[in-house]
PDB file of C-alpha atoms and ligand atoms in Angstrom:
ATOM      1  CA  MET A   1    -132.438 -16.695-150.783  1.00 89.00           C
ATOM      2  CA  THR A   2    -132.606 -12.859-150.269  1.00 96.00           C
ATOM      3  CA  LYS A   3    -130.849 -11.474-147.078  1.00 97.00           C
ATOM      4  CA  LEU A   4    -132.535  -8.909-145.190  1.00 98.00           C
ATOM      5  CA  ALA A   5    -131.871  -6.725-142.366  1.00 98.00           C
ATOM      6  CA  VAL A   6    -134.493  -5.301-140.029  1.00 98.00           C
ATOM      7  CA  PHE A   7    -134.127  -1.952-138.212  1.00 98.00           C
ATOM      8  CA  ALA A   8    -136.196  -1.425-135.147  1.00 98.00           C
ATOM      9  CA  SER A   9    -136.164   0.581-131.748  1.00 98.00           C
ATOM     10  CA  GLY A  10    -138.919  -0.959-129.714  1.00 97.00           C
ATOM     11  CA  SER A  11    -141.081  -3.882-129.297  1.00 98.00           C
ATOM     12  CA  GLY A  12    -140.430  -5.549-132.746  1.00 98.00           C
ATOM     13  CA  SER A  13    -143.813  -7.137-133.314  1.00 98.00           C
ATOM     14  CA  ASN A  14    -143.486  -6.209-137.080  1.00 98.00           C
ATOM     15  CA  PHE A  15    -139.779  -7.948-137.036  1.00 98.00           C
ATOM     16  CA  GLU A  16    -141.723 -10.803-135.814  1.00 98.00           C
ATOM     17  CA  ALA A  17    -144.332 -10.602-138.475  1.00 98.00           C
ATOM     18  CA  ILE A  18    -141.719 -10.834-140.950  1.00 98.00           C
ATOM     19  CA  ALA A  19    -139.762 -13.693-139.112  1.00 98.00           C
ATOM     20  CA  SER A  20    -142.697 -15.725-138.867  1.00 98.00           C
ATOM     21  CA  ALA A  21    -143.776 -15.334-142.499  1.00 98.00           C
ATOM     22  CA  ILE A  22    -140.241 -16.554-143.420  1.00 98.00           C
ATOM     23  CA  GLU A  23    -140.294 -19.369-140.803  1.00 97.00           C
ATOM     24  CA  ASN A  24    -143.935 -20.272-142.205  1.00 97.00           C
ATOM     25  CA  GLY A  25    -142.431 -20.535-145.713  1.00 95.00           C
ATOM     26  CA  GLU A  26    -144.466 -17.388-146.964  1.00 95.00           C
ATOM     27  CA  LEU A  27    -141.612 -15.400-147.522  1.00 96.00           C
ATOM     28  CA  ASP A  28    -138.407 -16.687-149.243  1.00 95.00           C
ATOM     29  CA  ALA A  29    -135.764 -14.671-147.571  1.00 97.00           C
ATOM     30  CA  SER A  30    -133.767 -14.509-144.209  1.00 98.00           C
ATOM     31  CA  ILE A  31    -133.363 -11.871-141.786  1.00 98.00           C
ATOM     32  CA  SER A  32    -129.402 -12.058-141.324  1.00 98.00           C
ATOM     33  CA  LEU A  33    -129.368  -9.381-138.739  1.00 98.00           C
ATOM     34  CA  VAL A  34    -131.606  -7.082-136.537  1.00 98.00           C
ATOM     35  CA  VAL A  35    -130.137  -3.495-136.222  1.00 98.00           C
ATOM     36  CA  CYS A  36    -131.252  -1.746-132.832  1.00 98.00           C
ATOM     37  CA  ASP A  37    -130.762   1.680-131.793  1.00 98.00           C
ATOM     38  CA  ARG A  38    -132.030   1.220-128.188  1.00 98.00           C
ATOM     39  CA  PRO A  39    -130.153  -1.363-126.473  1.00 98.00           C
ATOM     40  CA  GLY A  40    -132.381  -3.378-124.232  1.00 98.00           C
ATOM     41  CA  ALA A  41    -135.475  -2.630-126.500  1.00 98.00           C
ATOM     42  CA  LYS A  42    -138.054  -5.991-126.639  1.00 98.00           C
ATOM     43  CA  VAL A  43    -137.044  -6.627-130.487  1.00 98.00           C
ATOM     44  CA  GLU A  44    -133.748  -8.003-128.865  1.00 98.00           C
ATOM     45  CA  LYS A  45    -135.278 -10.684-127.039  1.00 98.00           C
ATOM     46  CA  ARG A  46    -137.576 -11.498-129.938  1.00 98.00           C
ATOM     47  CA  ALA A  47    -134.661 -11.763-132.332  1.00 98.00           C
ATOM     48  CA  GLU A  48    -132.978 -14.140-129.849  1.00 98.00           C
ATOM     49  CA  ALA A  49    -136.027 -16.459-129.968  1.00 98.00           C
ATOM     50  CA  PHE A  50    -135.420 -16.797-133.677  1.00 98.00           C
ATOM     51  CA  GLY A  51    -131.904 -17.209-133.355  1.00 98.00           C
ATOM     52  CA  ILE A  52    -131.372 -13.985-135.154  1.00 98.00           C
ATOM     53  CA  PRO A  53    -127.989 -11.699-134.467  1.00 98.00           C
ATOM     54  CA  VAL A  54    -128.616  -8.320-133.155  1.00 98.00           C
ATOM     55  CA  LEU A  55    -126.556  -5.359-133.583  1.00 98.00           C
ATOM     56  CA  SER A  56    -127.193  -2.947-131.020  1.00 98.00           C
ATOM     57  CA  PHE A  57    -125.703   0.781-130.533  1.00 97.00           C
ATOM     58  CA  TYR A  58    -126.128   3.797-128.585  1.00 97.00           C
ATOM     59  CA  PRO A  59    -126.132   6.388-131.108  1.00 97.00           C
ATOM     60  CA  LYS A  60    -124.838   9.023-128.613  1.00 96.00           C
ATOM     61  CA  SER A  61    -121.744   7.106-128.633  1.00 97.00           C
ATOM     62  CA  TYR A  62    -120.681   8.287-132.006  1.00 97.00           C
ATOM     63  CA  GLU A  63    -119.804  11.645-133.119  1.00 97.00           C
ATOM     64  CA  SER A  64    -122.270  11.810-135.879  1.00 97.00           C
ATOM     65  CA  LYS A  65    -124.982  10.171-137.785  1.00 97.00           C
ATOM     66  CA  ALA A  66    -122.320   9.573-140.509  1.00 98.00           C
ATOM     67  CA  ASP A  67    -120.090   7.623-138.071  1.00 98.00           C
ATOM     68  CA  PHE A  68    -122.685   5.329-136.889  1.00 97.00           C
ATOM     69  CA  GLU A  69    -124.259   4.712-140.259  1.00 98.00           C
ATOM     70  CA  THR A  70    -120.628   3.748-141.683  1.00 98.00           C
ATOM     71  CA  PHE A  71    -120.081   1.078-139.011  1.00 97.00           C
ATOM     72  CA  ILE A  72    -123.627  -0.291-139.676  1.00 98.00           C
ATOM     73  CA  LEU A  73    -123.009  -0.167-143.348  1.00 98.00           C
ATOM     74  CA  GLN A  74    -119.754  -2.285-142.998  1.00 98.00           C
ATOM     75  CA  GLN A  75    -121.580  -5.048-140.827  1.00 98.00           C
ATOM     76  CA  LEU A  76    -124.450  -4.998-143.330  1.00 98.00           C
ATOM     77  CA  ASN A  77    -121.875  -5.423-146.304  1.00 98.00           C
ATOM     78  CA  GLU A  78    -119.929  -8.053-144.238  1.00 97.00           C
ATOM     79  CA  ALA A  79    -123.199  -9.837-143.592  1.00 97.00           C
ATOM     80  CA  GLY A  80    -124.156  -9.780-147.457  1.00 97.00           C
ATOM     81  CA  ILE A  81    -127.635  -8.002-146.635  1.00 98.00           C
ATOM     82  CA  GLU A  82    -129.444  -6.834-149.740  1.00 97.00           C
ATOM     83  CA  TRP A  83    -132.397  -5.070-148.367  1.00 98.00           C
ATOM     84  CA  ILE A  84    -133.055  -3.076-145.205  1.00 98.00           C
ATOM     85  CA  MET A  85    -136.628  -3.330-143.693  1.00 98.00           C
ATOM     86  CA  LEU A  86    -137.390  -0.413-141.132  1.00 98.00           C
ATOM     87  CA  ALA A  87    -139.988  -1.746-138.637  1.00 98.00           C
ATOM     88  CA  GLY A  88    -140.357   0.757-135.891  1.00 98.00           C
ATOM     89  CA  TYR A  89    -137.043   2.347-136.483  1.00 98.00           C
ATOM     90  CA  MET A  90    -137.643   5.929-134.829  1.00 95.00           C
ATOM     91  CA  ARG A  91    -134.746   7.736-136.541  1.00 96.00           C
ATOM     92  CA  LEU A  92    -134.014   9.370-140.026  1.00 96.00           C
ATOM     93  CA  ILE A  93    -131.728   7.346-142.061  1.00 98.00           C
ATOM     94  CA  GLY A  94    -129.023   9.483-143.408  1.00 98.00           C
ATOM     95  CA  PRO A  95    -126.852   9.960-146.812  1.00 98.00           C
ATOM     96  CA  THR A  96    -124.439   7.065-145.772  1.00 98.00           C
ATOM     97  CA  LEU A  97    -126.937   4.413-145.821  1.00 98.00           C
ATOM     98  CA  LEU A  98    -129.180   5.905-148.402  1.00 98.00           C
ATOM     99  CA  GLN A  99    -126.255   5.673-150.841  1.00 98.00           C
ATOM    100  CA  GLY A 100    -124.960   2.384-149.604  1.00 98.00           C
ATOM    101  CA  PHE A 101    -128.517   0.691-150.012  1.00 98.00           C
ATOM    102  CA  GLU A 102    -130.024   3.028-152.565  1.00 96.00           C
ATOM    103  CA  GLY A 103    -133.781   1.956-153.661  1.00 95.00           C
ATOM    104  CA  ARG A 104    -133.687  -1.095-151.201  1.00 97.00           C
ATOM    105  CA  ILE A 105    -134.606   0.716-147.834  1.00 98.00           C
ATOM    106  CA  VAL A 106    -138.274   0.211-146.991  1.00 98.00           C
ATOM    107  CA  ASN A 107    -140.389   1.431-144.042  1.00 98.00           C
ATOM    108  CA  ILE A 108    -143.721   0.891-142.501  1.00 98.00           C
ATOM    109  CA  HIS A 109    -145.759   3.753-140.999  1.00 98.00           C
ATOM    110  CA  PRO A 110    -149.117   3.739-139.186  1.00 98.00           C
ATOM    111  CA  SER A 111    -151.155   5.971-141.079  1.00 98.00           C
ATOM    112  CA  LEU A 112    -152.479   6.861-144.613  1.00 98.00           C
ATOM    113  CA  LEU A 113    -149.352   8.967-145.763  1.00 98.00           C
ATOM    114  CA  PRO A 114    -149.158  11.754-146.372  1.00 98.00           C
ATOM    115  CA  SER A 115    -151.293  12.339-143.570  1.00 98.00           C
ATOM    116  CA  PHE A 116    -149.930  12.158-139.970  1.00 98.00           C
ATOM    117  CA  PRO A 117    -146.278  11.691-140.682  1.00 98.00           C
ATOM    118  CA  GLY A 118    -143.544  11.713-138.067  1.00 96.00           C
ATOM    119  CA  LYS A 119    -144.145  10.370-134.402  1.00 95.00           C
ATOM    120  CA  ASP A 120    -147.411   8.927-132.773  1.00 97.00           C
ATOM    121  CA  ALA A 121    -149.130   8.804-136.003  1.00 98.00           C
ATOM    122  CA  ILE A 122    -152.015   6.877-134.312  1.00 98.00           C
ATOM    123  CA  GLY A 123    -152.456   9.268-131.815  1.00 98.00           C
ATOM    124  CA  GLN A 124    -152.267  12.093-134.367  1.00 98.00           C
ATOM    125  CA  ALA A 125    -155.015  10.396-136.533  1.00 98.00           C
ATOM    126  CA  PHE A 126    -157.065   9.709-133.087  1.00 98.00           C
ATOM    127  CA  GLU A 127    -156.681  13.276-132.037  1.00 97.00           C
ATOM    128  CA  ALA A 128    -157.679  14.595-135.862  1.00 98.00           C
ATOM    129  CA  GLY A 129    -160.956  12.676-135.419  1.00 97.00           C
ATOM    130  CA  VAL A 130    -160.840  11.032-138.980  1.00 98.00           C
ATOM    131  CA  LYS A 131    -162.919   8.118-139.508  1.00 98.00           C
ATOM    132  CA  LEU A 132    -160.443   6.530-141.759  1.00 98.00           C
ATOM    133  CA  THR A 133    -156.554   5.714-141.075  1.00 98.00           C
ATOM    134  CA  GLY A 134    -154.502   2.953-141.950  1.00 98.00           C
ATOM    135  CA  VAL A 135    -150.926   1.690-142.961  1.00 98.00           C
ATOM    136  CA  THR A 136    -148.238   2.705-145.524  1.00 98.00           C
ATOM    137  CA  VAL A 137    -145.243   0.747-146.654  1.00 98.00           C
ATOM    138  CA  HIS A 138    -143.021   3.125-148.514  1.00 98.00           C
ATOM    139  CA  PHE A 139    -139.470   3.441-149.972  1.00 98.00           C
ATOM    140  CA  VAL A 140    -137.059   5.617-147.721  1.00 98.00           C
ATOM    141  CA  ASP A 141    -135.885   8.891-148.871  1.00 96.00           C
ATOM    142  CA  GLU A 142    -134.079  11.725-146.856  1.00 95.00           C
ATOM    143  CA  GLY A 143    -137.424  13.169-145.600  1.00 94.00           C
ATOM    144  CA  MET A 144    -139.526  12.162-142.722  1.00 95.00           C
ATOM    145  CA  ASP A 145    -142.232   9.305-144.120  1.00 96.00           C
ATOM    146  CA  THR A 146    -141.972  10.848-147.454  1.00 96.00           C
ATOM    147  CA  GLY A 147    -140.556   8.438-150.007  1.00 97.00           C
ATOM    148  CA  LYS A 148    -142.578   6.566-152.904  1.00 97.00           C
ATOM    149  CA  ILE A 149    -145.735   5.027-151.653  1.00 98.00           C
ATOM    150  CA  ILE A 150    -145.613   1.132-152.474  1.00 97.00           C
ATOM    151  CA  GLU A 151    -148.815  -0.020-150.663  1.00 98.00           C
ATOM    152  CA  GLN A 152    -151.454   1.091-148.303  1.00 98.00           C
ATOM    153  CA  ASP A 153    -154.347  -0.522-146.266  1.00 98.00           C
ATOM    154  CA  TYR A 154    -157.283   1.268-144.308  1.00 98.00           C
ATOM    155  CA  VAL A 155    -158.506   0.932-140.832  1.00 98.00           C
ATOM    156  CA  ARG A 156    -161.829   2.330-139.529  1.00 98.00           C
ATOM    157  CA  ILE A 157    -161.983   4.434-136.444  1.00 98.00           C
ATOM    158  CA  ASP A 158    -165.334   3.840-134.630  1.00 96.00           C
ATOM    159  CA  GLU A 159    -167.406   5.627-132.468  1.00 94.00           C
ATOM    160  CA  ASN A 160    -166.311   3.498-129.482  1.00 95.00           C
ATOM    161  CA  ASP A 161    -162.541   3.121-130.296  1.00 97.00           C
ATOM    162  CA  THR A 162    -159.846   4.159-127.953  1.00 97.00           C
ATOM    163  CA  LYS A 163    -156.390   5.142-128.789  1.00 97.00           C
ATOM    164  CA  GLU A 164    -155.071   1.866-127.266  1.00 97.00           C
ATOM    165  CA  ASN A 165    -157.573  -0.501-129.346  1.00 97.00           C
ATOM    166  CA  LEU A 166    -157.093   1.579-132.592  1.00 98.00           C
ATOM    167  CA  GLY A 167    -153.465   0.874-132.031  1.00 98.00           C
ATOM    168  CA  ARG A 168    -154.074  -3.030-131.771  1.00 98.00           C
ATOM    169  CA  LYS A 169    -156.144  -2.883-135.047  1.00 98.00           C
ATOM    170  CA  ILE A 170    -153.392  -1.012-136.991  1.00 98.00           C
ATOM    171  CA  GLN A 171    -150.713  -3.228-135.772  1.00 98.00           C
ATOM    172  CA  ALA A 172    -153.111  -6.399-136.943  1.00 98.00           C
ATOM    173  CA  VAL A 173    -153.163  -4.650-140.306  1.00 98.00           C
ATOM    174  CA  GLU A 174    -149.277  -4.023-140.438  1.00 98.00           C
ATOM    175  CA  HIS A 175    -148.497  -7.551-139.522  1.00 98.00           C
ATOM    176  CA  VAL A 176    -150.394  -9.009-142.663  1.00 98.00           C
ATOM    177  CA  LEU A 177    -149.256  -6.004-145.038  1.00 98.00           C
ATOM    178  CA  TYR A 178    -145.696  -5.921-144.443  1.00 98.00           C
ATOM    179  CA  PRO A 179    -145.019  -9.382-145.049  1.00 98.00           C
ATOM    180  CA  ALA A 180    -146.999  -9.226-148.045  1.00 97.00           C
ATOM    181  CA  VAL A 181    -145.606  -6.201-149.589  1.00 98.00           C
ATOM    182  CA  ILE A 182    -141.891  -7.689-149.006  1.00 98.00           C
ATOM    183  CA  ARG A 183    -142.982 -10.764-150.637  1.00 97.00           C
ATOM    184  CA  SER A 184    -144.061  -8.939-153.908  1.00 96.00           C
ATOM    185  CA  LEU A 185    -140.921  -6.709-153.619  1.00 96.00           C
ATOM    186  CA  LEU A 186    -138.686  -9.722-153.631  1.00 94.00           C
ATOM    187  CA  GLN A 187    -140.618 -11.179-156.441  1.00 91.00           C
ATOM    188  CA  GLU A 188    -139.922  -8.062-158.300  1.00 83.00           C
ATOM    189  CA  LYS A 189    -143.611  -7.222-158.864  1.00 74.00           C
ATOM    190  CA  ILE A 190    -143.220  -3.720-157.756  1.00 68.00           C
ATOM    191  CA  LYS A 191    -141.507  -1.382-159.511  1.00 67.00           C
ATOM    192  CA  ARG A 192    -138.831   1.003-157.858  1.00 65.00           C
TER     193      ARG A 192
HETATM  194  C1  GAR B 201    -145.172   0.452-135.943  1.00 62.79           C
HETATM  195  O1  GAR B 201    -146.692   0.677-135.573  1.00 62.79           O
HETATM  196  C2  GAR B 201    -144.565   1.125-136.943  1.00 62.79           C
HETATM  197  O2  GAR B 201    -145.614   1.435-138.119  1.00 62.79           O
HETATM  198  C3  GAR B 201    -144.132   2.262-136.298  1.00 62.79           C
HETATM  199  O3  GAR B 201    -143.869   1.924-135.094  1.00 62.79           O
HETATM  200  C4  GAR B 201    -144.424   0.699-134.601  1.00 62.79           C
HETATM  201  C5  GAR B 201    -143.187  -0.311-134.299  1.00 62.79           C
HETATM  202  O4  GAR B 201    -143.966  -1.346-133.492  1.00 62.79           O
HETATM  203  N1  GAR B 201    -143.216   3.129-137.023  1.00 62.79           N
HETATM  204  C6  GAR B 201    -143.530   4.447-137.250  1.00 62.79           C
HETATM  205  O5  GAR B 201    -144.082   5.181-136.653  1.00 62.79           O
HETATM  206  C7  GAR B 201    -142.314   5.127-137.981  1.00 62.79           C
HETATM  207  N2  GAR B 201    -142.705   6.310-138.234  1.00 62.79           N
HETATM  208  P1  GAR B 201    -143.312  -2.782-133.450  1.00 62.79           P
HETATM  209  O6  GAR B 201    -141.730  -2.374-132.869  1.00 62.79           O
HETATM  210  O7  GAR B 201    -143.885  -3.474-132.755  1.00 62.79           O
HETATM  211  O8  GAR B 201    -143.043  -3.320-134.843  1.00 62.79           O
END
């Protein structure tokens, strides 16, 4: 069974979607570790409910990104982690982890990349007045949401949508798309 680590900074609803897909037998994998760079974030409680260990850390307690990524890399290797799934991890991945997990780090982003990279992609799309936005799952490189696109799905922005309910529509699509893409990746249906 493939061992995954999920990295998150916030609520962890995508973590939960992946963990539930595993629990329901839709995904032949296990989440061996959740990595969280914001101690106290809701994802910690969600992980606890699934009995999954959490590695929480304060980035500011380290001198550099290389320092905390070296620490994380050691923990991932000790746990035998094969893939890193970013799920709302609001931090660029540095060279230490990129080299340690080359071609095996994936991210989900709430827009149709290359449109609206970076923070608050849902708000950016809403403010821009586009009629179509969506979700992208992509490989991670050193850039901000720039890696090779694996899969996308769209969400229509209707006349009476608010930013809040657009957020809910996007997340509903994320929670289906991310486990499905991970499943294909692990079955090697997707070329790296
Ligand atoms: C998700 O919508 C994810 O696409 C987004 O953060 C949210 C996390 O929600 N990620 C990014 O914006 C990355 N650039 P969650 O904590 O409930 O899974």
